[in-house]
Short mmCIF file of C-alpha atoms in Angstrom, two decimals:
data_model
loop_
_atom_site.label_atom_id
_atom_site.label_comp_id
_atom_site.label_asym_id
_atom_site.label_seq_id
_atom_site.Cartn_x
_atom_site.Cartn_y
_atom_site.Cartn_z
CA UNK A 1270 11.28 -4.09 -0.05
CA UNK A 1271 11.20 -7.12 2.46
CA UNK A 1272 14.09 -6.84 4.86
CA UNK A 1273 17.11 -9.27 4.72
CA UNK A 1274 15.39 -11.74 7.36
CA UNK A 1275 18.63 -13.77 7.76
CA UNK A 1276 20.69 -10.82 8.73
CA UNK A 1277 18.12 -10.04 11.27
CA UNK A 1278 18.09 -13.49 12.81
CA UNK A 1279 21.57 -15.03 12.51
CA UNK A 1280 24.02 -12.65 11.30
CA UNK A 1281 27.36 -13.60 13.19
CA UNK A 1282 29.54 -10.95 14.09
CA UNK A 1283 33.47 -11.31 14.11
CA UNK A 1284 34.21 -8.08 15.80
CA UNK A 1285 35.47 -7.97 19.43
CA UNK A 1286 33.60 -5.99 21.96
CA UNK A 1287 34.05 -2.24 21.57
CA UNK A 1288 35.02 -2.67 17.72
CA UNK A 1289 33.25 -0.79 14.96
CA UNK A 1290 30.26 -2.23 13.67
CA UNK A 1291 30.39 -4.68 10.75
CA UNK A 1292 30.08 -3.07 7.22
CA UNK A 1293 26.76 -4.28 5.78
CA UNK A 1294 28.10 -3.47 2.02
CA UNK A 1295 27.47 -6.57 0.07
CA UNK A 1296 30.40 -7.81 -2.28
CA UNK A 1297 30.54 -7.19 -6.01
CA UNK A 1298 28.37 -9.91 -7.99
CA UNK A 1299 31.66 -11.13 -9.64
CA UNK A 1300 33.34 -11.57 -6.33
CA UNK A 1301 34.93 -14.78 -5.52
CA UNK A 1302 32.74 -16.70 -2.68
CA UNK A 1303 35.46 -16.21 -0.01
CA UNK A 1304 36.19 -12.66 -0.91
CA UNK A 1305 39.52 -11.13 -0.65
CA UNK A 1306 41.06 -10.63 2.93
CA UNK A 1307 39.80 -7.41 4.38
CA UNK A 1308 36.93 -6.93 2.02
CA UNK A 1309 33.43 -6.55 3.36
CA UNK A 1310 31.53 -9.89 3.21
CA UNK A 1311 27.70 -10.53 2.59
CA UNK A 1312 26.85 -10.55 5.97
CA UNK A 1313 29.36 -7.66 7.26
CA UNK A 1314 32.88 -8.21 8.39
CA UNK A 1315 35.04 -6.25 10.99
CA UNK A 1316 37.36 -3.61 9.58
CA UNK A 1317 40.93 -4.89 9.15
CA UNK A 1318 42.27 -3.10 12.22
CA UNK A 1319 39.20 -4.46 14.42
CA UNK A 1320 39.29 -8.03 13.22
CA UNK A 1321 40.63 -10.60 15.74
CA UNK A 1322 43.38 -12.82 15.12
CA UNK A 1323 42.58 -16.06 13.47
CA UNK A 1324 39.08 -15.02 12.40
CA UNK A 1325 37.93 -16.02 8.88
CA UNK A 1326 35.50 -14.75 6.48
CA UNK A 1327 34.26 -18.19 5.34
CA UNK A 1328 32.21 -20.42 7.63
CA UNK A 1329 34.05 -23.33 9.47
CA UNK A 1330 33.90 -26.42 7.50
CA UNK A 1331 32.74 -30.00 8.87
CA UNK A 1332 35.11 -32.71 9.88
CA UNK A 1333 34.03 -36.29 10.60
CA UNK A 1334 34.69 -37.41 14.19
CA UNK A 1335 36.68 -40.26 15.34
CA UNK A 1336 33.45 -42.23 16.38
CA UNK A 1337 32.17 -41.67 12.84
CA UNK A 1338 35.26 -43.24 11.53
CA UNK A 1339 35.24 -46.42 13.86
CA UNK A 1340 31.76 -47.17 13.10
CA UNK A 1341 32.40 -46.64 9.14
CA UNK A 1342 34.86 -49.46 9.56
CA UNK A 1343 32.32 -51.95 10.78
CA UNK A 1344 32.25 -54.77 8.19
CA UNK A 1345 28.90 -55.03 6.38
CA UNK A 1346 27.34 -58.01 4.71
CA UNK A 1347 24.05 -58.85 3.14
CA UNK A 1348 21.87 -62.04 3.74
CA UNK A 1349 24.33 -64.33 1.48
CA UNK A 1350 27.24 -62.98 3.44
CA UNK A 1351 28.56 -60.76 0.82
CA UNK A 1352 30.47 -57.87 1.47
CA UNK A 1353 28.55 -54.54 1.07
CA UNK A 1354 30.17 -51.34 0.42
CA UNK A 1355 30.01 -48.72 3.38
CA UNK A 1356 28.81 -45.92 1.43
CA UNK A 1357 25.38 -44.48 2.59
CA UNK A 1358 22.64 -45.98 0.27
CA UNK A 1359 19.43 -46.38 1.96
CA UNK A 1360 17.40 -47.35 -1.10
CA UNK A 1361 19.93 -50.03 -1.93
CA UNK A 1362 18.45 -53.40 -1.08
CA UNK A 1363 22.01 -54.92 -0.11
CA UNK A 1364 22.66 -51.87 2.12
CA UNK A 1365 19.19 -52.47 3.85
CA UNK A 1366 20.00 -56.07 4.33
CA UNK A 1367 23.37 -55.17 5.79
CA UNK A 1368 21.69 -52.84 8.49
CA UNK A 1369 19.06 -55.47 9.25
CA UNK A 1370 22.04 -58.11 9.60
CA UNK A 1371 23.83 -55.76 12.27
CA UNK A 1372 20.45 -55.13 14.04
CA UNK A 1373 20.00 -59.03 14.02
CA UNK A 1374 23.21 -59.29 16.22
CA UNK A 1375 21.12 -57.86 19.14
CA UNK A 1376 18.57 -60.55 18.34
CA UNK A 1377 21.08 -63.12 18.77
CA UNK A 1378 22.25 -61.90 22.07
CA UNK A 1379 18.68 -61.97 23.17
CA UNK A 1380 18.44 -65.66 22.38
CA UNK A 1381 21.36 -66.26 24.19
CA UNK A 1382 20.15 -64.50 27.33
CA UNK A 1383 16.85 -66.45 27.13
CA UNK A 1384 18.69 -69.68 26.90
CA UNK A 1385 20.83 -68.79 29.85
CA UNK A 1386 17.82 -67.63 31.81
CA UNK A 1387 15.97 -71.03 31.08
CA UNK A 1388 18.71 -73.05 32.03
CA UNK A 1389 19.24 -71.23 35.18
CA UNK A 1390 15.43 -71.45 36.03
CA UNK A 1391 15.38 -75.27 35.16
CA UNK A 1392 18.16 -75.75 37.53
CA UNK A 1393 16.48 -73.70 40.29
CA UNK A 1394 13.17 -75.63 40.00
CA UNK A 1395 14.43 -79.15 39.65
CA UNK A 1396 17.53 -79.08 42.10
CA UNK A 1397 17.16 -79.33 45.86
CA UNK A 1398 18.49 -76.25 47.46
CA UNK A 1399 19.83 -78.58 50.50
CA UNK A 1400 22.26 -79.89 47.90
CA UNK A 1401 24.01 -76.63 47.35
CA UNK A 1402 27.45 -76.01 48.91
CA UNK A 1403 28.03 -73.09 51.25
CA UNK A 1404 26.02 -72.21 54.26
CA UNK A 1405 22.65 -70.85 53.77
CA UNK A 1406 23.20 -67.36 55.09
CA UNK A 1407 26.01 -66.66 52.71
CA UNK A 1408 23.88 -68.01 49.74
CA UNK A 1409 21.03 -65.79 50.62
CA UNK A 1410 23.22 -62.79 50.85
CA UNK A 1411 25.09 -63.52 47.79
CA UNK A 1412 21.57 -63.62 45.79
CA UNK A 1413 20.46 -60.28 47.46
CA UNK A 1414 23.46 -58.43 46.46
CA UNK A 1415 23.63 -59.88 42.99
CA UNK A 1416 19.90 -58.30 42.53
CA UNK A 1417 21.14 -54.89 44.11
CA UNK A 1418 24.22 -54.87 41.91
CA UNK A 1419 22.17 -55.37 38.77
CA UNK A 1420 19.57 -52.77 39.59
CA UNK A 1421 22.56 -50.30 40.57
CA UNK A 1422 24.07 -50.78 37.02
CA UNK A 1423 20.60 -50.48 35.43
CA UNK A 1424 20.11 -47.03 37.29
CA UNK A 1425 23.41 -45.87 35.76
CA UNK A 1426 22.40 -47.05 32.52
CA UNK A 1427 19.23 -44.86 32.88
CA UNK A 1428 21.12 -42.01 33.51
CA UNK A 1429 23.21 -42.49 30.36
CA UNK A 1430 20.12 -43.13 28.47
CA UNK A 1431 18.61 -39.82 29.57
CA UNK A 1432 21.69 -37.88 28.54
CA UNK A 1433 21.79 -39.69 25.29
CA UNK A 1434 18.47 -38.98 24.36
CA UNK A 1435 18.73 -35.29 25.14
CA UNK A 1436 21.74 -35.03 22.95
CA UNK A 1437 20.23 -36.80 20.22
CA UNK A 1438 17.05 -34.61 20.52
CA UNK A 1439 19.50 -31.52 20.50
CA UNK A 1440 21.24 -32.63 17.45
CA UNK A 1441 18.06 -33.40 15.45
CA UNK A 1442 16.90 -29.98 16.56
CA UNK A 1443 19.90 -28.20 15.19
CA UNK A 1444 19.67 -29.75 11.90
CA UNK A 1445 15.84 -28.90 11.91
CA UNK A 1446 16.66 -25.29 12.66
CA UNK A 1447 19.31 -25.24 10.02
CA UNK A 1448 16.73 -26.48 7.45
CA UNK A 1449 14.21 -23.99 8.50
CA UNK A 1450 16.79 -21.35 8.13
CA UNK A 1451 17.60 -22.47 4.56
CA UNK A 1452 14.00 -22.30 3.77
CA UNK A 1453 13.79 -18.60 5.00
CA UNK A 1454 16.63 -17.48 2.97
CA UNK A 1455 15.17 -19.18 -0.17
CA UNK A 1456 11.78 -17.71 0.55
CA UNK A 1457 13.20 -14.23 1.15
CA UNK A 1458 15.15 -14.53 -2.30
CA UNK A 1459 11.87 -15.55 -3.88
CA UNK A 1460 10.16 -12.60 -2.50
CA UNK A 1461 12.65 -10.20 -3.82
CA UNK A 1462 12.77 -11.75 -7.22
CA UNK A 1463 8.97 -11.31 -7.49
CA UNK A 1464 8.91 -8.04 -6.21
CA UNK A 1465 11.68 -6.70 -8.50
CA UNK A 1466 9.99 -8.33 -11.52
CA UNK A 1467 6.76 -6.68 -10.79
CA UNK A 1468 8.62 -3.47 -10.45
CA UNK A 1469 10.41 -3.75 -13.64
CA UNK A 1470 7.15 -4.76 -15.26
CA UNK A 1471 5.31 -2.01 -14.10
CA UNK A 1472 8.05 0.38 -15.11
CA UNK A 1473 8.30 -0.91 -18.66
CA UNK A 1474 4.48 -1.02 -19.18
CA UNK A 1475 3.60 2.23 -17.64
CA UNK A 1476 6.07 5.05 -16.88
CA UNK A 1477 8.57 4.43 -19.75
CA UNK A 1478 5.84 4.14 -22.30
CA UNK A 1479 4.25 7.27 -21.09
CA UNK A 1480 7.84 9.05 -20.81
CA UNK A 1481 8.36 7.90 -24.54
CA UNK A 1482 5.28 9.51 -25.69
CA UNK A 1483 6.22 12.54 -23.67
CA UNK A 1484 9.57 12.78 -25.49
CA UNK A 1485 8.18 11.70 -28.98
CA UNK A 1486 9.24 15.04 -30.82
CA UNK A 1487 12.95 14.24 -30.25
CA UNK A 1488 13.95 10.98 -31.82
CA UNK A 1489 17.17 10.58 -29.94
CA UNK A 1490 15.47 10.87 -26.74
CA UNK A 1491 13.01 8.20 -27.94
CA UNK A 1492 15.79 5.97 -28.79
CA UNK A 1493 17.52 6.49 -25.15
CA UNK A 1494 14.20 5.61 -23.64
CA UNK A 1495 13.61 2.60 -26.19
CA UNK A 1496 17.22 1.28 -25.07
CA UNK A 1497 16.43 1.56 -21.62
CA UNK A 1498 13.34 -0.22 -21.79
CA UNK A 1499 15.25 -3.06 -23.49
CA UNK A 1500 17.70 -3.14 -20.88
CA UNK A 1501 14.95 -3.28 -18.25
CA UNK A 1502 13.40 -6.50 -20.00
CA UNK A 1503 16.85 -7.92 -20.21
CA UNK A 1504 17.27 -7.57 -16.43
CA UNK A 1505 14.02 -8.90 -15.66
CA UNK A 1506 14.72 -11.99 -17.88
CA UNK A 1507 17.94 -12.58 -16.19
CA UNK A 1508 16.41 -12.15 -12.52
CA UNK A 1509 13.40 -14.47 -13.53
CA UNK A 1510 15.95 -17.29 -14.36
CA UNK A 1511 17.95 -16.84 -11.02
CA UNK A 1512 15.48 -18.92 -8.76
CA UNK A 1513 17.03 -22.53 -8.73
CA UNK A 1514 14.89 -23.79 -5.73
CA UNK A 1515 11.83 -24.41 -8.23
CA UNK A 1516 13.84 -27.64 -9.60
CA UNK A 1517 14.04 -29.06 -5.86
CA UNK A 1518 10.61 -30.53 -6.04
CA UNK A 1519 9.91 -29.67 -2.42
CA UNK A 1520 10.98 -27.15 0.27
CA UNK A 1521 13.63 -27.58 2.92
CA UNK A 1522 10.77 -26.91 5.46
CA UNK A 1523 9.02 -30.19 4.48
CA UNK A 1524 12.25 -32.18 5.02
CA UNK A 1525 12.41 -30.23 8.44
CA UNK A 1526 8.89 -30.79 9.38
CA UNK A 1527 9.32 -34.59 8.76
CA UNK A 1528 12.58 -34.91 10.76
CA UNK A 1529 10.90 -33.27 13.65
CA UNK A 1530 7.92 -35.37 13.54
CA UNK A 1531 10.05 -38.53 13.51
CA UNK A 1532 12.21 -37.16 16.33
CA UNK A 1533 9.04 -36.29 18.44
CA UNK A 1534 7.95 -39.99 18.39
CA UNK A 1535 11.74 -41.31 18.75
CA UNK A 1536 12.14 -39.01 21.94
CA UNK A 1537 8.67 -40.05 23.41
CA UNK A 1538 9.29 -43.72 23.04
CA UNK A 1539 12.99 -43.42 24.50
CA UNK A 1540 11.58 -41.42 27.30
CA UNK A 1541 8.70 -44.05 28.07
CA UNK A 1542 11.36 -46.84 28.00
CA UNK A 1543 13.61 -45.02 30.34
CA UNK A 1544 10.89 -44.25 32.66
CA UNK A 1545 9.56 -47.90 32.58
CA UNK A 1546 13.20 -49.24 33.51
CA UNK A 1547 13.40 -46.72 36.50
CA UNK A 1548 9.93 -47.83 37.94
CA UNK A 1549 10.97 -51.44 37.71
CA UNK A 1550 14.11 -50.81 39.54
CA UNK A 1551 12.80 -48.65 42.27
CA UNK A 1552 9.96 -51.22 42.94
CA UNK A 1553 12.33 -54.12 42.70
CA UNK A 1554 14.62 -52.53 45.74
CA UNK A 1555 11.28 -51.61 47.48
CA UNK A 1556 10.23 -55.29 47.41
CA UNK A 1557 13.87 -56.54 48.27
CA UNK A 1558 14.08 -54.27 51.22
CA UNK A 1559 10.61 -54.88 52.53
CA UNK A 1560 10.69 -58.66 51.51
CA UNK A 1561 7.28 -58.34 49.74
CA UNK A 1562 6.99 -61.43 47.72
CA UNK A 1563 4.47 -60.48 45.37
CA UNK A 1564 5.78 -57.21 44.47
CA UNK A 1565 9.16 -59.08 43.65
CA UNK A 1566 7.34 -61.70 41.51
CA UNK A 1567 5.48 -58.92 39.54
CA UNK A 1568 8.76 -56.91 38.94
CA UNK A 1569 10.40 -60.39 37.77
CA UNK A 1570 7.91 -60.69 35.16
CA UNK A 1571 8.14 -57.02 34.04
CA UNK A 1572 11.87 -57.26 33.90
CA UNK A 1573 11.51 -60.32 31.68
CA UNK A 1574 9.42 -58.01 29.16
CA UNK A 1575 11.82 -55.01 29.56
CA UNK A 1576 14.74 -57.28 28.72
CA UNK A 1577 13.20 -57.99 25.29
CA UNK A 1578 12.72 -54.25 24.63
CA UNK A 1579 16.11 -53.65 25.59
CA UNK A 1580 17.74 -55.83 23.12
CA UNK A 1581 15.31 -54.51 20.60
CA UNK A 1582 16.15 -51.03 21.31
CA UNK A 1583 20.01 -52.04 21.34
CA UNK A 1584 19.50 -53.57 17.75
CA UNK A 1585 17.86 -50.37 16.13
CA UNK A 1586 20.25 -48.06 17.70
CA UNK A 1587 23.29 -50.14 16.47
CA UNK A 1588 21.66 -50.14 12.72
CA UNK A 1589 20.89 -46.22 13.20
CA UNK A 1590 24.49 -45.59 14.46
CA UNK A 1591 26.22 -47.44 11.64
CA UNK A 1592 23.89 -45.92 9.03
CA UNK A 1593 24.54 -42.35 10.35
CA UNK A 1594 28.25 -43.08 10.35
CA UNK A 1595 28.18 -43.89 6.75
CA UNK A 1596 26.31 -40.71 5.90
CA UNK A 1597 28.57 -38.57 8.10
CA UNK A 1598 31.81 -39.95 6.49
CA UNK A 1599 30.79 -38.56 2.83
CA UNK A 1600 27.68 -36.40 3.26
CA UNK A 1601 28.67 -34.40 0.06
CA UNK A 1602 28.45 -37.42 -2.02
CA UNK A 1603 25.17 -38.61 -0.74
CA UNK A 1604 23.51 -35.28 -1.06
CA UNK A 1605 25.07 -34.93 -4.77
CA UNK A 1606 23.86 -38.43 -5.82
CA UNK A 1607 20.38 -37.98 -4.32
CA UNK A 1608 19.62 -34.72 -5.82
CA UNK A 1609 20.60 -35.63 -9.27
CA UNK A 1610 18.55 -38.58 -9.00
CA UNK A 1611 15.36 -36.92 -7.50
CA UNK A 1612 15.47 -33.42 -8.94
CA UNK A 1613 16.47 -31.14 -12.06
CA UNK A 1614 18.89 -28.97 -10.12
CA UNK A 1615 22.15 -28.15 -11.82
CA UNK A 1616 25.35 -30.15 -10.09
CA UNK A 1617 27.15 -26.73 -10.55
CA UNK A 1618 24.93 -25.00 -8.37
CA UNK A 1619 24.77 -27.74 -5.85
CA UNK A 1620 28.51 -28.05 -5.65
CA UNK A 1621 28.81 -24.26 -5.28
CA UNK A 1622 26.68 -24.24 -1.99
CA UNK A 1623 28.06 -27.71 -0.63
CA UNK A 1624 31.73 -26.76 -0.64
CA UNK A 1625 31.68 -22.69 -0.97
CA UNK A 1626 35.44 -22.66 -2.09
CA UNK A 1627 37.25 -20.15 -4.21
CA UNK A 1628 38.01 -23.12 -6.27
CA UNK A 1629 34.45 -23.51 -7.47
CA UNK A 1630 33.00 -20.86 -9.45
CA UNK A 1631 29.83 -18.92 -8.73
CA UNK A 1632 27.28 -20.20 -11.31
CA UNK A 1633 25.35 -16.77 -10.94
CA UNK A 1634 28.43 -14.64 -11.73
CA UNK A 1635 27.81 -13.98 -15.35
CA UNK A 1636 24.21 -13.29 -15.12
CA UNK A 1637 24.70 -10.95 -11.91
CA UNK A 1638 27.36 -9.25 -13.73
CA UNK A 1639 25.31 -8.57 -16.87
CA UNK A 1640 22.43 -7.39 -14.61
CA UNK A 1641 24.63 -5.11 -12.69
CA UNK A 1642 26.01 -3.44 -15.93
CA UNK A 1643 22.57 -3.37 -17.26
CA UNK A 1644 21.27 -1.43 -14.06
CA UNK A 1645 24.40 0.82 -14.30
CA UNK A 1646 23.54 1.65 -17.98
CA UNK A 1647 19.81 2.53 -17.29
CA UNK A 1648 21.15 4.63 -14.51
CA UNK A 1649 23.38 6.59 -16.68
CA UNK A 1650 20.76 7.20 -19.24
CA UNK A 1651 18.24 8.17 -16.97
CA UNK A 1652 20.64 10.86 -15.61
CA UNK A 1653 21.43 11.94 -19.08
CA UNK A 1654 17.68 12.32 -19.75
CA UNK A 1655 17.39 14.32 -16.62
CA UNK A 1656 19.85 16.69 -17.44
CA UNK A 1657 19.23 17.12 -21.37
CA UNK A 1658 15.39 16.26 -21.84
CA UNK A 1659 13.76 17.69 -18.85
CA UNK A 1660 14.48 21.44 -19.50
CA UNK A 1661 13.03 20.83 -22.90
CA UNK A 1662 10.12 18.67 -21.84
CA UNK A 1663 8.88 19.52 -18.03
CA UNK A 1664 5.98 17.42 -18.33
CA UNK A 1665 8.18 14.23 -18.73
CA UNK A 1666 9.75 14.96 -15.16
CA UNK A 1667 7.26 13.11 -13.25
CA UNK A 1668 7.58 9.94 -15.27
CA UNK A 1669 11.31 10.00 -15.11
CA UNK A 1670 11.31 10.42 -11.29
CA UNK A 1671 8.96 7.57 -11.07
CA UNK A 1672 11.31 5.62 -13.18
CA UNK A 1673 14.34 6.45 -11.25
CA UNK A 1674 12.49 5.41 -7.84
CA UNK A 1675 11.84 2.14 -9.59
CA UNK A 1676 15.29 1.90 -10.36
CA UNK A 1677 16.58 2.62 -6.82
CA UNK A 1678 14.31 0.01 -5.53
CA UNK A 1679 15.40 -2.37 -8.07
CA UNK A 1680 19.24 -1.93 -7.15
CA UNK A 1681 18.50 -2.29 -3.57
CA UNK A 1682 16.77 -5.62 -4.02
CA UNK A 1683 19.24 -6.71 -6.30
CA UNK A 1684 22.07 -6.06 -3.60
CA UNK A 1685 19.85 -8.14 -1.26
CA UNK A 1686 19.49 -10.86 -3.60
CA UNK A 1687 23.17 -11.02 -4.44
CA UNK A 1688 23.83 -11.36 -0.49
CA UNK A 1689 21.22 -14.13 -0.24
CA UNK A 1690 22.59 -15.99 -3.26
CA UNK A 1691 26.17 -15.95 -1.89
CA UNK A 1692 27.16 -19.46 -0.86
CA UNK A 1693 28.48 -18.71 2.67
CA UNK A 1694 24.67 -18.44 4.23
CA UNK A 1695 23.36 -21.72 2.90
CA UNK A 1696 26.66 -23.58 3.27
CA UNK A 1697 26.73 -22.38 6.97
CA UNK A 1698 23.19 -23.82 7.20
CA UNK A 1699 24.47 -26.95 5.64
CA UNK A 1700 27.30 -27.20 8.17
CA UNK A 1701 25.24 -26.68 10.97
CA UNK A 1702 22.84 -29.39 10.10
CA UNK A 1703 25.89 -31.66 9.70
CA UNK A 1704 27.35 -30.86 12.95
CA UNK A 1705 23.90 -31.35 14.63
CA UNK A 1706 23.18 -34.92 13.09
CA UNK A 1707 27.11 -36.26 13.12
CA UNK A 1708 28.26 -34.54 16.39
CA UNK A 1709 25.41 -34.41 18.84
CA UNK A 1710 23.19 -36.78 17.30
CA UNK A 1711 26.12 -39.60 17.05
CA UNK A 1712 26.92 -39.01 20.55
CA UNK A 1713 23.61 -39.33 21.87
CA UNK A 1714 23.05 -42.58 19.91
CA UNK A 1715 26.15 -44.05 21.39
CA UNK A 1716 24.92 -43.23 24.90
CA UNK A 1717 21.42 -44.71 24.23
CA UNK A 1718 23.26 -47.88 22.71
CA UNK A 1719 25.39 -48.16 25.86
CA UNK A 1720 22.20 -47.69 28.12
CA UNK A 1721 20.36 -50.45 26.09
CA UNK A 1722 23.39 -52.69 26.58
CA UNK A 1723 23.61 -52.04 30.23
CA UNK A 1724 19.96 -52.47 30.95
CA UNK A 1725 19.85 -55.83 29.03
CA UNK A 1726 22.46 -57.09 31.05
CA UNK A 1727 21.26 -55.93 34.27
CA UNK A 1728 17.71 -57.49 33.67
CA UNK A 1729 19.14 -60.60 32.60
CA UNK A 1730 20.86 -61.02 35.74
CA UNK A 1731 17.66 -59.99 37.83
CA UNK A 1732 15.25 -62.37 35.93
CA UNK A 1733 18.00 -64.98 37.30
CA UNK A 1734 18.20 -63.70 40.64
CA UNK A 1735 14.88 -62.63 41.61
CA UNK A 1736 13.27 -66.04 41.85
CA UNK A 1737 16.05 -67.14 44.22
CA UNK A 1738 15.36 -64.08 46.05
CA UNK A 1739 11.67 -64.56 46.87
CA UNK A 1740 12.17 -68.32 47.34
CA UNK A 1741 14.54 -67.24 50.47
CA UNK A 1742 12.01 -64.95 51.73
CA UNK A 1743 9.30 -67.88 52.19
CA UNK A 1744 12.17 -70.27 53.69
CA UNK A 1745 13.26 -68.01 56.14
CA UNK A 1746 9.64 -67.13 57.24
CA UNK A 1747 9.20 -70.80 57.85
CA UNK A 1748 12.29 -71.45 59.46
CA UNK A 1749 11.39 -68.46 61.79
CA UNK A 1750 7.83 -69.95 62.50
CA UNK A 1751 9.39 -73.29 63.33
CA UNK A 1752 11.79 -71.65 65.66
CA UNK A 1753 9.11 -69.85 67.45
CA UNK A 1754 7.26 -73.26 68.06
CA UNK A 1755 10.33 -75.06 69.55
CA UNK A 1756 11.48 -72.09 71.71
CA UNK A 1757 10.45 -72.74 75.28
CA UNK A 1758 10.68 -68.89 76.01
CA UNK A 1759 8.05 -67.59 73.48
CA UNK A 1760 4.67 -66.43 74.98
CA UNK A 1761 2.91 -69.59 73.63
CA UNK A 1762 5.52 -71.89 75.60
CA UNK A 1763 5.09 -69.86 78.95
CA UNK A 1764 1.14 -69.49 78.97
CA UNK A 1765 -0.60 -72.30 80.90
CA UNK A 1766 -2.75 -74.72 79.14
CA UNK A 1767 -6.55 -74.34 78.88
CA UNK A 1768 -8.73 -76.20 81.76
CA UNK A 1769 -10.44 -78.27 79.26
CA UNK A 1770 -7.07 -79.94 78.43
CA UNK A 1771 -6.47 -80.32 82.10
CA UNK A 1772 -9.73 -82.03 82.67
CA UNK A 1773 -9.20 -84.43 80.01
CA UNK A 1774 -5.70 -85.32 80.96
CA UNK A 1775 -6.43 -86.11 84.51
CA UNK A 1776 -6.66 -89.82 85.50
CA UNK A 1777 -10.11 -91.25 86.56
CA UNK A 1778 -10.70 -91.41 90.32
CA UNK A 1779 -11.71 -94.94 91.79
CA UNK A 1780 -14.56 -95.72 94.16
CA UNK A 1781 -12.71 -98.17 96.04
#
């Protein structure tokens, strides 16, 4: 049979170093999800004397962070300024309008920034700089240092942006890995069911039929074989009804690949924006340090465009953070509602895997119990035939041994299937996905939001200050040239005039 791939890839061990290895014995099918304290679990637990203090058999649950709570309290209104519920409903038109209205706050801030920039530039172009108060060196120093301070703030925001982009990518990667792990579990369970059904079908149609023919002279033995066949068919029918993942209408791997695809483009877009901001900051500092007017002019124009991008990214990140907080505040409710609306999956099964609590019964408990009892009954009947029928019919031994081998393989597959269907494995994947999105993903979005805010404010200041800076470059160069012309100690003042000018300036000599 195929191995239990989950136990080979992600089987957490609760045992301290040097303790005995976990017991791999699966629980009984009728056991509660949490199990009794000290009983071996599905993935294997430490013996009672080796278990560390405080270790739990059930996976750690999810609890919303205080960032999620704060963002969840943000008021939401639609375009008619009517209050909208804060429950996550991306398909709802009013909820979409509420998120768009939150994103439009950044657009309003952009409009205010553009108005301020226009007013400042109009004053800069129309007012005479000689009318300004304060000495000229002090004004030049103030303008230069305001540009430098804005660039330093922008560089700090860029550092926060790189960290936030990495955190968001890590969170989405953790959620994607959890979805792929869930898909691996379901594929392993599906492979076990198909293999077991094939084995039982071959045993019913082949070995049991030939065994019945070999034991035909004894009707009591034939009755036992027929009863074994009926029980094997019943087990096959029960196992065929266990796979619930066919009602999902899709696999978790499709969702994981779609999420990873969107995350790749989001990560790339953030990296390009961060690098563009960094390049503009560095070249602006170079232009201010070397007093290169054309470079400062080009960086001013680039800063204006990046200012628009910063406010736009701020709006998108604000809407994404608020929407994610709504999802993270009640993820179970959204998953239940979406699954019931889009799929035919039983709510009992979904509730069992979402909560994984002893208060929620196992929806497979009755069927697994019936299968276990049927397999035990078949095993007892085959031992009875081996003890009583084989001495009388030696030719039937080969078929009986083949049926027993099929039964052993079926029991092994059945125990692995019980382990895979237990709620703790899939519930841990669900909790890991939530932690990736709602912890790392939310933290990364907040840092990206802070980066966009700092860069927008810094570039607003830079667009207002850089024109005054390059104007000071020109006025200072002109003043330096005028000072050279009036200075008698300059090389031009000390050099003798040319002879042509001396001849032209000499008075004419009279003949008298």
